[in-house]
Amino acid sequence: MSLADPSTWHPKESADDLWNERSFLAGILIGAVAYGVHATLFFTTLSILWKRKRSEWRDYNWIAFVLVLFTISSIANYGQLKFTQMIWIDNRDYPRGPSAYLVEQQTAFEARLVVGGYMVNGWLQDGLILYRFWIIFSGRRYIVALPTALFFGTIAVSTWLMTIISRQSYFEGTGAALLIAYYTLSVALNLFATVTISVKLWAARRRLRDVSTSISSSYLSVSAILIESAFLYTACGIAFLVPFGLGDPFQNVILPTLAQVESIAPLLIIMRVAQGHAWSPSVEDTQFATTSIALSTHRQHGSTQADREYEPHELLSLSMGRNEGSRNSTVKVDRRSTASAYDVEGGDQVFNLSTKH
């Protein structure tokens, strides 16, 4: 090696090994950015949850859930950074280079900490999706049966995988097969949930669009549908699963980000729940019940044309509970004005809904 000859600085490794190392390092850096997004969402969501009135056990459950999710993700992220240090600094002279160390030393404690932590977070993420699926479809067992079976399948396969990686790398043999099986089941669960929830909410959006534009926009915007259906995790899961199944090192670019998305997707859903924007069938039922109220004016025979053209300005106030939130909304039905909504002090909304006859 000569300082005057840069060509001698290159490691004596194959192009495939170098691409494997580059992709792994790029994935770690992108994953660190994703962890920053996760941390920001965690503190934002925790702040929203903490400011709410906590009168039910469910309110404390959400706080505990996001705390556990962030704690496990942070521990796994530490393991990821520590293992990266071991590859390029602590064991830089490992035979056949960092690429070989990356594949052959997945049994190291730090590497197992990463896999174990993100597997547990995967359970929490899939469990939340299953819970929201149950809520959105009103607990219909024939619809929930398939995602429930997939959920327990992911737990069984990932538990088996965590026992295997103490003896062999998940890049080869049984470990690789189990990792593919785990992400296949998890992505299948989320893909099924994404499609069915999106169809359900899109249909509700079409029904509610003529009833209340404000409600349709708040609960059923395109972004709301994508968040509620966990589209982000589904997309990242497919982006990882395809190259991993093909043995392409590009999987290394996606995997650290996918591990953080397991926490980001649930936080986005919980944030909507905390803000009272999460969808449930009661939202649709309330809106249709409100608009079905008929206000009539009794007339006597022999009234004049002026009497028939004049109709009193009638107003009816209703109390409408906000789904999974601690706030209430007031619906005002006015016969002459058009539907509208506005915020009042305390975060409540007042909806003015009326028809002109």
mmCIF file of C-alpha atoms in Angstrom:
data_model
loop_
_atom_site.group_PDB
_atom_site.id
_atom_site.type_symbol
_atom_site.label_atom_id
_atom_site.label_comp_id
_atom_site.label_asym_id
_atom_site.label_seq_id
_atom_site.Cartn_x
_atom_site.Cartn_y
_atom_site.Cartn_z
ATOM 1 C CA MET A 1 0.000 0.000 0.000
ATOM 2 C CA SER A 2 1.348 3.389 -0.994
ATOM 3 C CA LEU A 3 0.162 6.862 -0.043
ATOM 4 C CA ALA A 4 1.155 8.027 -3.503
ATOM 5 C CA ASP A 5 -0.993 5.406 -5.256
ATOM 6 C CA PRO A 6 -4.747 5.684 -4.405
ATOM 7 C CA SER A 7 -5.462 2.453 -6.275
ATOM 8 C CA THR A 8 -3.767 0.522 -3.461
ATOM 9 C CA TRP A 9 -6.207 1.894 -0.904
ATOM 10 C CA HIS A 10 -9.118 -0.224 -2.081
ATOM 11 C CA PRO A 11 -9.899 -3.384 -0.084
ATOM 12 C CA LYS A 12 -9.247 -6.684 -1.778
ATOM 13 C CA GLU A 13 -12.894 -7.711 -1.870
ATOM 14 C CA SER A 14 -15.261 -8.611 -4.673
ATOM 15 C CA ALA A 15 -17.663 -6.085 -6.169
ATOM 16 C CA ASP A 16 -20.574 -8.020 -4.649
ATOM 17 C CA ASP A 17 -19.062 -7.839 -1.170
ATOM 18 C CA LEU A 18 -18.449 -4.112 -1.508
ATOM 19 C CA TRP A 19 -22.040 -3.527 -2.676
ATOM 20 C CA ASN A 20 -23.284 -5.545 0.301
ATOM 21 C CA GLU A 21 -21.277 -3.350 2.686
ATOM 22 C CA ARG A 22 -22.331 -0.103 1.015
ATOM 23 C CA SER A 23 -26.001 -1.071 1.090
ATOM 24 C CA PHE A 24 -25.801 -2.040 4.767
ATOM 25 C CA LEU A 25 -24.155 1.246 5.755
ATOM 26 C CA ALA A 26 -26.623 3.267 3.663
ATOM 27 C CA GLY A 27 -29.489 1.427 5.341
ATOM 28 C CA ILE A 28 -28.148 2.244 8.809
ATOM 29 C CA LEU A 29 -27.913 5.960 7.962
ATOM 30 C CA ILE A 30 -31.418 6.080 6.464
ATOM 31 C CA GLY A 31 -32.714 4.095 9.431
ATOM 32 C CA ALA A 32 -31.201 6.678 11.789
ATOM 33 C CA VAL A 33 -33.219 9.377 10.020
ATOM 34 C CA ALA A 34 -36.335 7.209 10.358
ATOM 35 C CA TYR A 35 -35.618 6.847 14.079
ATOM 36 C CA GLY A 36 -35.556 10.650 14.324
ATOM 37 C CA VAL A 37 -39.001 10.757 12.699
ATOM 38 C CA HIS A 38 -40.157 8.075 15.128
ATOM 39 C CA ALA A 39 -38.834 10.035 18.129
ATOM 40 C CA THR A 40 -40.555 13.231 16.962
ATOM 41 C CA LEU A 41 -43.885 11.445 16.512
ATOM 42 C CA PHE A 42 -43.489 9.735 19.881
ATOM 43 C CA PHE A 43 -43.071 12.967 21.839
ATOM 44 C CA THR A 44 -45.854 14.661 19.856
ATOM 45 C CA THR A 45 -48.273 11.787 20.447
ATOM 46 C CA LEU A 46 -47.318 11.475 24.112
ATOM 47 C CA SER A 47 -47.927 15.207 24.587
ATOM 48 C CA ILE A 48 -51.391 14.949 23.011
ATOM 49 C CA LEU A 49 -52.283 11.919 25.124
ATOM 50 C CA TRP A 50 -50.974 13.531 28.312
ATOM 51 C CA LYS A 51 -53.058 16.681 27.838
ATOM 52 C CA ARG A 52 -56.287 14.733 27.509
ATOM 53 C CA LYS A 53 -58.516 14.065 30.481
ATOM 54 C CA ARG A 54 -57.654 10.561 31.628
ATOM 55 C CA SER A 55 -60.868 9.214 33.082
ATOM 56 C CA GLU A 56 -60.788 5.690 31.651
ATOM 57 C CA TRP A 57 -58.288 2.841 31.637
ATOM 58 C CA ARG A 58 -58.130 3.126 27.846
ATOM 59 C CA ASP A 59 -56.454 6.546 28.106
ATOM 60 C CA TYR A 60 -53.640 5.116 30.229
ATOM 61 C CA ASN A 61 -53.323 2.117 27.919
ATOM 62 C CA TRP A 62 -52.483 4.357 24.964
ATOM 63 C CA ILE A 63 -49.780 6.128 26.976
ATOM 64 C CA ALA A 64 -48.307 2.803 28.095
ATOM 65 C CA PHE A 65 -48.436 1.484 24.526
ATOM 66 C CA VAL A 66 -46.464 4.349 22.967
ATOM 67 C CA LEU A 67 -43.935 4.265 25.833
ATOM 68 C CA VAL A 68 -43.288 0.541 25.376
ATOM 69 C CA LEU A 69 -43.110 0.929 21.596
ATOM 70 C CA PHE A 70 -40.539 3.731 21.768
ATOM 71 C CA THR A 71 -38.471 2.079 24.513
ATOM 72 C CA ILE A 72 -38.136 -1.216 22.644
ATOM 73 C CA SER A 73 -37.339 0.577 19.395
ATOM 74 C CA SER A 74 -34.662 2.678 21.117
ATOM 75 C CA ILE A 75 -33.015 -0.407 22.632
ATOM 76 C CA ALA A 76 -33.038 -2.167 19.262
ATOM 77 C CA ASN A 77 -31.657 0.956 17.574
ATOM 78 C CA TYR A 78 -28.800 1.000 20.085
ATOM 79 C CA GLY A 79 -28.062 -2.630 19.230
ATOM 80 C CA GLN A 80 -28.055 -1.741 15.534
ATOM 81 C CA LEU A 81 -25.537 1.079 16.009
ATOM 82 C CA LYS A 82 -23.364 -1.052 18.296
ATOM 83 C CA PHE A 83 -23.297 -3.922 15.798
ATOM 84 C CA THR A 84 -22.343 -1.465 13.050
ATOM 85 C CA GLN A 85 -19.424 -0.304 15.205
ATOM 86 C CA MET A 86 -18.362 -3.921 15.692
ATOM 87 C CA ILE A 87 -18.366 -4.523 11.926
ATOM 88 C CA TRP A 88 -16.269 -1.549 10.779
ATOM 89 C CA ILE A 89 -14.220 -0.586 13.836
ATOM 90 C CA ASP A 90 -13.893 -3.263 16.500
ATOM 91 C CA ASN A 91 -13.439 -6.155 14.048
ATOM 92 C CA ARG A 92 -12.259 -4.417 10.899
ATOM 93 C CA ASP A 93 -9.673 -7.147 10.167
ATOM 94 C CA TYR A 94 -12.206 -9.972 10.230
ATOM 95 C CA PRO A 95 -11.358 -12.625 7.600
ATOM 96 C CA ARG A 96 -12.930 -11.752 4.212
ATOM 97 C CA GLY A 97 -13.876 -8.307 5.503
ATOM 98 C CA PRO A 98 -16.926 -6.552 6.951
ATOM 99 C CA SER A 99 -19.294 -8.203 4.477
ATOM 100 C CA ALA A 100 -18.420 -11.643 5.834
ATOM 101 C CA TYR A 101 -18.718 -10.428 9.431
ATOM 102 C CA LEU A 102 -22.152 -8.995 8.679
ATOM 103 C CA VAL A 103 -23.443 -12.326 7.387
ATOM 104 C CA GLU A 104 -21.627 -14.744 9.692
ATOM 105 C CA GLN A 105 -21.886 -12.971 13.053
ATOM 106 C CA GLN A 106 -25.642 -12.451 13.295
ATOM 107 C CA THR A 107 -25.510 -14.670 16.380
ATOM 108 C CA ALA A 108 -23.765 -11.874 18.325
ATOM 109 C CA PHE A 109 -25.773 -10.537 21.259
ATOM 110 C CA GLU A 110 -26.112 -7.069 19.698
ATOM 111 C CA ALA A 111 -27.472 -8.523 16.448
ATOM 112 C CA ARG A 112 -29.953 -10.718 18.335
ATOM 113 C CA LEU A 113 -31.021 -7.689 20.370
ATOM 114 C CA VAL A 114 -31.902 -5.901 17.140
ATOM 115 C CA VAL A 115 -33.913 -8.792 15.718
ATOM 116 C CA GLY A 116 -35.685 -9.535 19.005
ATOM 117 C CA GLY A 117 -36.604 -5.906 19.644
ATOM 118 C CA TYR A 118 -38.020 -5.301 16.207
ATOM 119 C CA MET A 119 -39.917 -8.594 16.241
ATOM 120 C CA VAL A 120 -41.669 -7.607 19.478
ATOM 121 C CA ASN A 121 -42.465 -4.185 18.020
ATOM 122 C CA GLY A 122 -43.864 -6.002 15.014
ATOM 123 C CA TRP A 123 -46.261 -7.844 17.334
ATOM 124 C CA LEU A 124 -47.397 -4.547 18.840
ATOM 125 C CA GLN A 125 -47.873 -2.963 15.429
ATOM 126 C CA ASP A 126 -49.814 -5.907 14.029
ATOM 127 C CA GLY A 127 -51.868 -6.126 17.218
ATOM 128 C CA LEU A 128 -52.881 -2.472 16.904
ATOM 129 C CA ILE A 129 -53.837 -2.965 13.265
ATOM 130 C CA LEU A 130 -55.945 -5.954 14.273
ATOM 131 C CA TYR A 131 -57.630 -3.885 17.002
ATOM 132 C CA ARG A 132 -58.438 -1.040 14.604
ATOM 133 C CA PHE A 133 -59.657 -3.612 12.078
ATOM 134 C CA TRP A 134 -62.028 -4.959 14.729
ATOM 135 C CA ILE A 135 -63.305 -1.447 15.503
ATOM 136 C CA ILE A 136 -63.797 -0.364 11.897
ATOM 137 C CA PHE A 137 -65.652 -3.552 10.951
ATOM 138 C CA SER A 138 -67.740 -3.576 14.143
ATOM 139 C CA GLY A 139 -66.251 -6.838 15.385
ATOM 140 C CA ARG A 140 -67.593 -8.979 12.536
ATOM 141 C CA ARG A 141 -65.897 -12.294 13.201
ATOM 142 C CA TYR A 142 -66.040 -13.625 9.659
ATOM 143 C CA ILE A 143 -64.030 -10.601 8.482
ATOM 144 C CA VAL A 144 -61.608 -10.508 11.420
ATOM 145 C CA ALA A 145 -60.878 -14.266 11.322
ATOM 146 C CA LEU A 146 -58.216 -14.131 8.574
ATOM 147 C CA PRO A 147 -56.111 -11.251 9.985
ATOM 148 C CA THR A 148 -56.354 -12.845 13.441
ATOM 149 C CA ALA A 149 -54.963 -16.123 12.091
ATOM 150 C CA LEU A 150 -52.162 -14.241 10.316
ATOM 151 C CA PHE A 151 -51.378 -12.335 13.520
ATOM 152 C CA PHE A 152 -50.908 -15.470 15.602
ATOM 153 C CA GLY A 153 -48.938 -16.966 12.739
ATOM 154 C CA THR A 154 -46.442 -14.071 12.850
ATOM 155 C CA ILE A 155 -46.011 -14.528 16.609
ATOM 156 C CA ALA A 156 -45.350 -18.261 16.243
ATOM 157 C CA VAL A 157 -42.877 -17.896 13.370
ATOM 158 C CA SER A 158 -40.993 -14.949 14.898
ATOM 159 C CA THR A 159 -40.687 -16.743 18.251
ATOM 160 C CA TRP A 160 -39.176 -19.727 16.450
ATOM 161 C CA LEU A 161 -36.841 -17.394 14.553
ATOM 162 C CA MET A 162 -35.597 -15.756 17.762
ATOM 163 C CA THR A 163 -34.611 -19.171 19.111
ATOM 164 C CA ILE A 164 -32.851 -20.056 15.842
ATOM 165 C CA ILE A 165 -30.687 -16.911 15.563
ATOM 166 C CA SER A 166 -28.897 -17.769 18.790
ATOM 167 C CA ARG A 167 -27.233 -20.580 16.783
ATOM 168 C CA GLN A 168 -27.174 -19.434 13.146
ATOM 169 C CA SER A 169 -27.477 -16.334 10.965
ATOM 170 C CA TYR A 170 -30.841 -15.392 9.513
ATOM 171 C CA PHE A 171 -29.101 -14.894 6.166
ATOM 172 C CA GLU A 172 -28.873 -18.639 5.575
ATOM 173 C CA GLY A 173 -30.640 -21.936 6.132
ATOM 174 C CA THR A 174 -33.615 -22.182 8.465
ATOM 175 C CA GLY A 175 -33.105 -18.640 9.756
ATOM 176 C CA ALA A 176 -33.512 -17.140 6.282
ATOM 177 C CA ALA A 177 -36.607 -19.248 5.595
ATOM 178 C CA LEU A 178 -38.199 -18.201 8.891
ATOM 179 C CA LEU A 179 -37.444 -14.512 8.302
ATOM 180 C CA ILE A 180 -39.101 -14.702 4.883
ATOM 181 C CA ALA A 181 -42.072 -16.519 6.431
ATOM 182 C CA TYR A 182 -42.386 -13.926 9.205
ATOM 183 C CA TYR A 183 -42.387 -10.899 6.921
ATOM 184 C CA THR A 184 -44.640 -12.679 4.421
ATOM 185 C CA LEU A 185 -47.255 -13.259 7.132
ATOM 186 C CA SER A 186 -46.863 -9.763 8.580
ATOM 187 C CA VAL A 187 -47.055 -8.044 5.194
ATOM 188 C CA ALA A 188 -49.995 -10.266 4.195
ATOM 189 C CA LEU A 189 -51.850 -9.215 7.353
ATOM 190 C CA ASN A 190 -51.176 -5.545 6.723
ATOM 191 C CA LEU A 191 -51.876 -5.801 2.995
ATOM 192 C CA PHE A 192 -55.237 -7.410 3.725
ATOM 193 C CA ALA A 193 -55.968 -4.723 6.317
ATOM 194 C CA THR A 194 -54.819 -1.939 3.984
ATOM 195 C CA VAL A 195 -57.051 -3.058 1.121
ATOM 196 C CA THR A 196 -60.160 -3.875 3.163
ATOM 197 C CA ILE A 197 -59.956 -0.817 5.434
ATOM 198 C CA SER A 198 -59.290 1.463 2.452
ATOM 199 C CA VAL A 199 -62.313 0.064 0.591
ATOM 200 C CA LYS A 200 -64.459 0.383 3.716
ATOM 201 C CA LEU A 201 -63.427 3.982 4.408
ATOM 202 C CA TRP A 202 -63.604 5.001 0.763
ATOM 203 C CA ALA A 203 -67.170 3.705 0.581
ATOM 204 C CA ALA A 204 -68.011 5.625 3.761
ATOM 205 C CA ARG A 205 -66.398 8.729 2.256
ATOM 206 C CA ARG A 206 -68.685 8.515 -0.773
ATOM 207 C CA ARG A 207 -71.773 8.090 1.421
ATOM 208 C CA LEU A 208 -70.855 10.959 3.730
ATOM 209 C CA ARG A 209 -69.664 13.377 1.067
ATOM 210 C CA ASP A 210 -73.191 14.616 0.381
ATOM 211 C CA VAL A 211 -74.038 14.721 4.087
ATOM 212 C CA SER A 212 -71.150 16.694 5.558
ATOM 213 C CA THR A 213 -68.062 17.827 3.702
ATOM 214 C CA SER A 214 -66.292 18.725 6.950
ATOM 215 C CA ILE A 215 -66.796 15.270 8.453
ATOM 216 C CA SER A 216 -65.772 13.593 5.205
ATOM 217 C CA SER A 217 -62.565 15.655 5.071
ATOM 218 C CA SER A 218 -61.708 15.201 8.754
ATOM 219 C CA TYR A 219 -62.204 11.460 9.018
ATOM 220 C CA LEU A 220 -61.946 10.237 5.437
ATOM 221 C CA SER A 221 -59.377 12.275 3.527
ATOM 222 C CA VAL A 222 -56.905 10.326 1.389
ATOM 223 C CA SER A 223 -54.181 10.784 4.018
ATOM 224 C CA ALA A 224 -56.554 9.619 6.763
ATOM 225 C CA ILE A 225 -57.424 6.476 4.815
ATOM 226 C CA LEU A 226 -53.739 5.678 4.202
ATOM 227 C CA ILE A 227 -52.879 6.192 7.885
ATOM 228 C CA GLU A 228 -55.824 4.163 9.198
ATOM 229 C CA SER A 229 -54.975 1.294 6.845
ATOM 230 C CA ALA A 230 -51.247 1.220 7.812
ATOM 231 C CA PHE A 231 -50.300 1.675 4.159
ATOM 232 C CA LEU A 232 -46.822 2.928 5.127
ATOM 233 C CA TYR A 233 -45.801 -0.373 6.735
ATOM 234 C CA THR A 234 -47.348 -2.421 3.935
ATOM 235 C CA ALA A 235 -45.406 -0.501 1.277
ATOM 236 C CA CYS A 236 -42.089 -0.741 3.161
ATOM 237 C CA GLY A 237 -42.684 -4.414 3.928
ATOM 238 C CA ILE A 238 -43.159 -5.267 0.263
ATOM 239 C CA ALA A 239 -40.127 -3.130 -0.681
ATOM 240 C CA PHE A 240 -38.007 -5.238 1.711
ATOM 241 C CA LEU A 241 -39.534 -8.649 1.103
ATOM 242 C CA VAL A 242 -38.982 -8.699 -2.669
ATOM 243 C CA PRO A 243 -35.186 -8.088 -2.673
ATOM 244 C CA PHE A 244 -34.719 -10.301 0.405
ATOM 245 C CA GLY A 245 -36.472 -13.176 -1.330
ATOM 246 C CA LEU A 246 -34.266 -12.622 -4.401
ATOM 247 C CA GLY A 247 -31.087 -12.401 -2.326
ATOM 248 C CA ASP A 248 -30.432 -8.813 -3.451
ATOM 249 C CA PRO A 249 -28.340 -6.691 -1.026
ATOM 250 C CA PHE A 250 -30.785 -3.820 -1.584
ATOM 251 C CA GLN A 251 -32.699 -5.414 1.282
ATOM 252 C CA ASN A 252 -30.074 -3.877 3.592
ATOM 253 C CA VAL A 253 -31.147 -0.386 2.532
ATOM 254 C CA ILE A 254 -34.787 -1.021 3.452
ATOM 255 C CA LEU A 255 -34.620 -3.174 6.601
ATOM 256 C CA PRO A 256 -33.535 -0.530 9.186
ATOM 257 C CA THR A 257 -36.231 1.861 7.936
ATOM 258 C CA LEU A 258 -38.838 -0.911 7.968
ATOM 259 C CA ALA A 259 -37.927 -1.571 11.599
ATOM 260 C CA GLN A 260 -38.728 2.055 12.472
ATOM 261 C CA VAL A 261 -41.895 2.116 10.367
ATOM 262 C CA GLU A 262 -43.177 -0.675 12.631
ATOM 263 C CA SER A 263 -43.383 2.059 15.272
ATOM 264 C CA ILE A 264 -44.181 5.059 13.060
ATOM 265 C CA ALA A 265 -47.349 3.549 11.550
ATOM 266 C CA PRO A 266 -48.957 2.806 14.962
ATOM 267 C CA LEU A 267 -48.045 6.269 16.279
ATOM 268 C CA LEU A 268 -49.802 7.939 13.347
ATOM 269 C CA ILE A 269 -52.931 5.912 14.101
ATOM 270 C CA ILE A 270 -52.796 6.615 17.846
ATOM 271 C CA MET A 271 -52.311 10.325 17.155
ATOM 272 C CA ARG A 272 -55.567 10.343 15.186
ATOM 273 C CA VAL A 273 -57.287 8.489 18.031
ATOM 274 C CA ALA A 274 -55.965 11.014 20.567
ATOM 275 C CA GLN A 275 -57.154 13.925 18.422
ATOM 276 C CA GLY A 276 -60.604 12.371 18.040
ATOM 277 C CA HIS A 277 -60.231 11.863 14.275
ATOM 278 C CA ALA A 278 -60.056 8.068 14.201
ATOM 279 C CA TRP A 279 -62.855 6.405 12.295
ATOM 280 C CA SER A 280 -65.488 4.079 13.730
ATOM 281 C CA PRO A 281 -68.962 3.048 12.532
ATOM 282 C CA SER A 282 -70.535 5.314 15.179
ATOM 283 C CA VAL A 283 -69.248 8.365 13.288
ATOM 284 C CA GLU A 284 -71.176 7.396 10.168
ATOM 285 C CA ASP A 285 -74.266 6.367 12.144
ATOM 286 C CA THR A 286 -74.288 9.690 14.002
ATOM 287 C CA GLN A 287 -74.036 11.725 10.816
ATOM 288 C CA PHE A 288 -76.832 9.887 9.037
ATOM 289 C CA ALA A 289 -79.016 9.998 12.143
ATOM 290 C CA THR A 290 -78.459 13.742 12.374
ATOM 291 C CA THR A 291 -79.384 14.437 8.762
ATOM 292 C CA SER A 292 -82.466 12.241 8.949
ATOM 293 C CA ILE A 293 -84.147 14.583 11.447
ATOM 294 C CA ALA A 294 -87.151 16.166 9.797
ATOM 295 C CA LEU A 295 -88.436 19.484 10.987
ATOM 296 C CA SER A 296 -91.963 20.274 9.912
ATOM 297 C CA THR A 297 -94.236 23.247 10.262
ATOM 298 C CA HIS A 298 -97.954 22.601 10.689
ATOM 299 C CA ARG A 299 -100.197 24.786 8.582
ATOM 300 C CA GLN A 300 -103.887 25.454 8.853
ATOM 301 C CA HIS A 301 -106.302 25.424 5.930
ATOM 302 C CA GLY A 302 -106.979 28.803 4.401
ATOM 303 C CA SER A 303 -103.512 30.271 4.924
ATOM 304 C CA THR A 304 -102.419 33.016 2.583
ATOM 305 C CA GLN A 305 -99.661 32.730 -0.014
ATOM 306 C CA ALA A 306 -97.443 34.843 2.229
ATOM 307 C CA ASP A 307 -98.128 32.477 5.100
ATOM 308 C CA ARG A 308 -97.168 29.500 2.961
ATOM 309 C CA GLU A 309 -93.957 31.142 1.781
ATOM 310 C CA TYR A 310 -92.936 32.103 5.294
ATOM 311 C CA GLU A 311 -91.433 29.348 7.433
ATOM 312 C CA PRO A 312 -90.136 29.938 10.931
ATOM 313 C CA HIS A 313 -86.419 29.726 11.572
ATOM 314 C CA GLU A 314 -86.208 26.587 13.683
ATOM 315 C CA LEU A 315 -83.106 25.312 15.463
ATOM 316 C CA LEU A 316 -82.388 21.954 17.068
ATOM 317 C CA SER A 317 -79.256 21.251 19.122
ATOM 318 C CA LEU A 318 -77.934 17.733 19.605
ATOM 319 C CA SER A 319 -75.020 16.315 21.591
ATOM 320 C CA MET A 320 -72.759 14.081 19.557
ATOM 321 C CA GLY A 321 -69.933 12.043 21.145
ATOM 322 C CA ARG A 322 -66.565 12.128 19.451
ATOM 323 C CA ASN A 323 -65.231 8.639 18.763
ATOM 324 C CA GLU A 324 -62.531 7.366 21.130
ATOM 325 C CA GLY A 325 -61.907 10.878 22.395
ATOM 326 C CA SER A 326 -62.827 12.784 25.490
ATOM 327 C CA ARG A 327 -64.540 15.660 23.655
ATOM 328 C CA ASN A 328 -68.117 16.196 22.574
ATOM 329 C CA SER A 329 -69.428 18.063 19.548
ATOM 330 C CA THR A 330 -72.661 19.999 19.216
ATOM 331 C CA VAL A 331 -74.696 19.594 16.056
ATOM 332 C CA LYS A 332 -77.052 22.450 15.186
ATOM 333 C CA VAL A 333 -79.682 21.800 12.561
ATOM 334 C CA ASP A 334 -80.987 24.979 10.945
ATOM 335 C CA ARG A 335 -83.662 24.787 8.269
ATOM 336 C CA ARG A 336 -82.309 27.544 6.108
ATOM 337 C CA SER A 337 -78.532 27.603 6.178
ATOM 338 C CA THR A 338 -76.116 25.131 4.683
ATOM 339 C CA ALA A 339 -73.899 22.549 6.390
ATOM 340 C CA SER A 340 -70.768 23.968 7.980
ATOM 341 C CA ALA A 341 -68.425 23.344 10.901
ATOM 342 C CA TYR A 342 -66.210 25.453 13.136
ATOM 343 C CA ASP A 343 -64.010 25.006 16.165
ATOM 344 C CA VAL A 344 -64.846 26.390 19.579
ATOM 345 C CA GLU A 345 -62.828 26.745 22.746
ATOM 346 C CA GLY A 346 -61.616 23.438 24.143
ATOM 347 C CA GLY A 347 -61.120 21.803 20.752
ATOM 348 C CA ASP A 348 -64.817 21.041 20.165
ATOM 349 C CA GLN A 349 -66.488 21.571 16.810
ATOM 350 C CA VAL A 350 -69.918 23.025 16.150
ATOM 351 C CA PHE A 351 -71.638 21.823 13.005
ATOM 352 C CA ASN A 352 -74.349 23.961 11.408
ATOM 353 C CA LEU A 353 -76.511 21.740 9.251
ATOM 354 C CA SER A 354 -79.789 22.941 7.728
ATOM 355 C CA THR A 355 -81.973 22.829 4.666
ATOM 356 C CA LYS A 356 -83.987 25.461 2.913
ATOM 357 C CA HIS A 357 -87.587 24.580 2.018
#
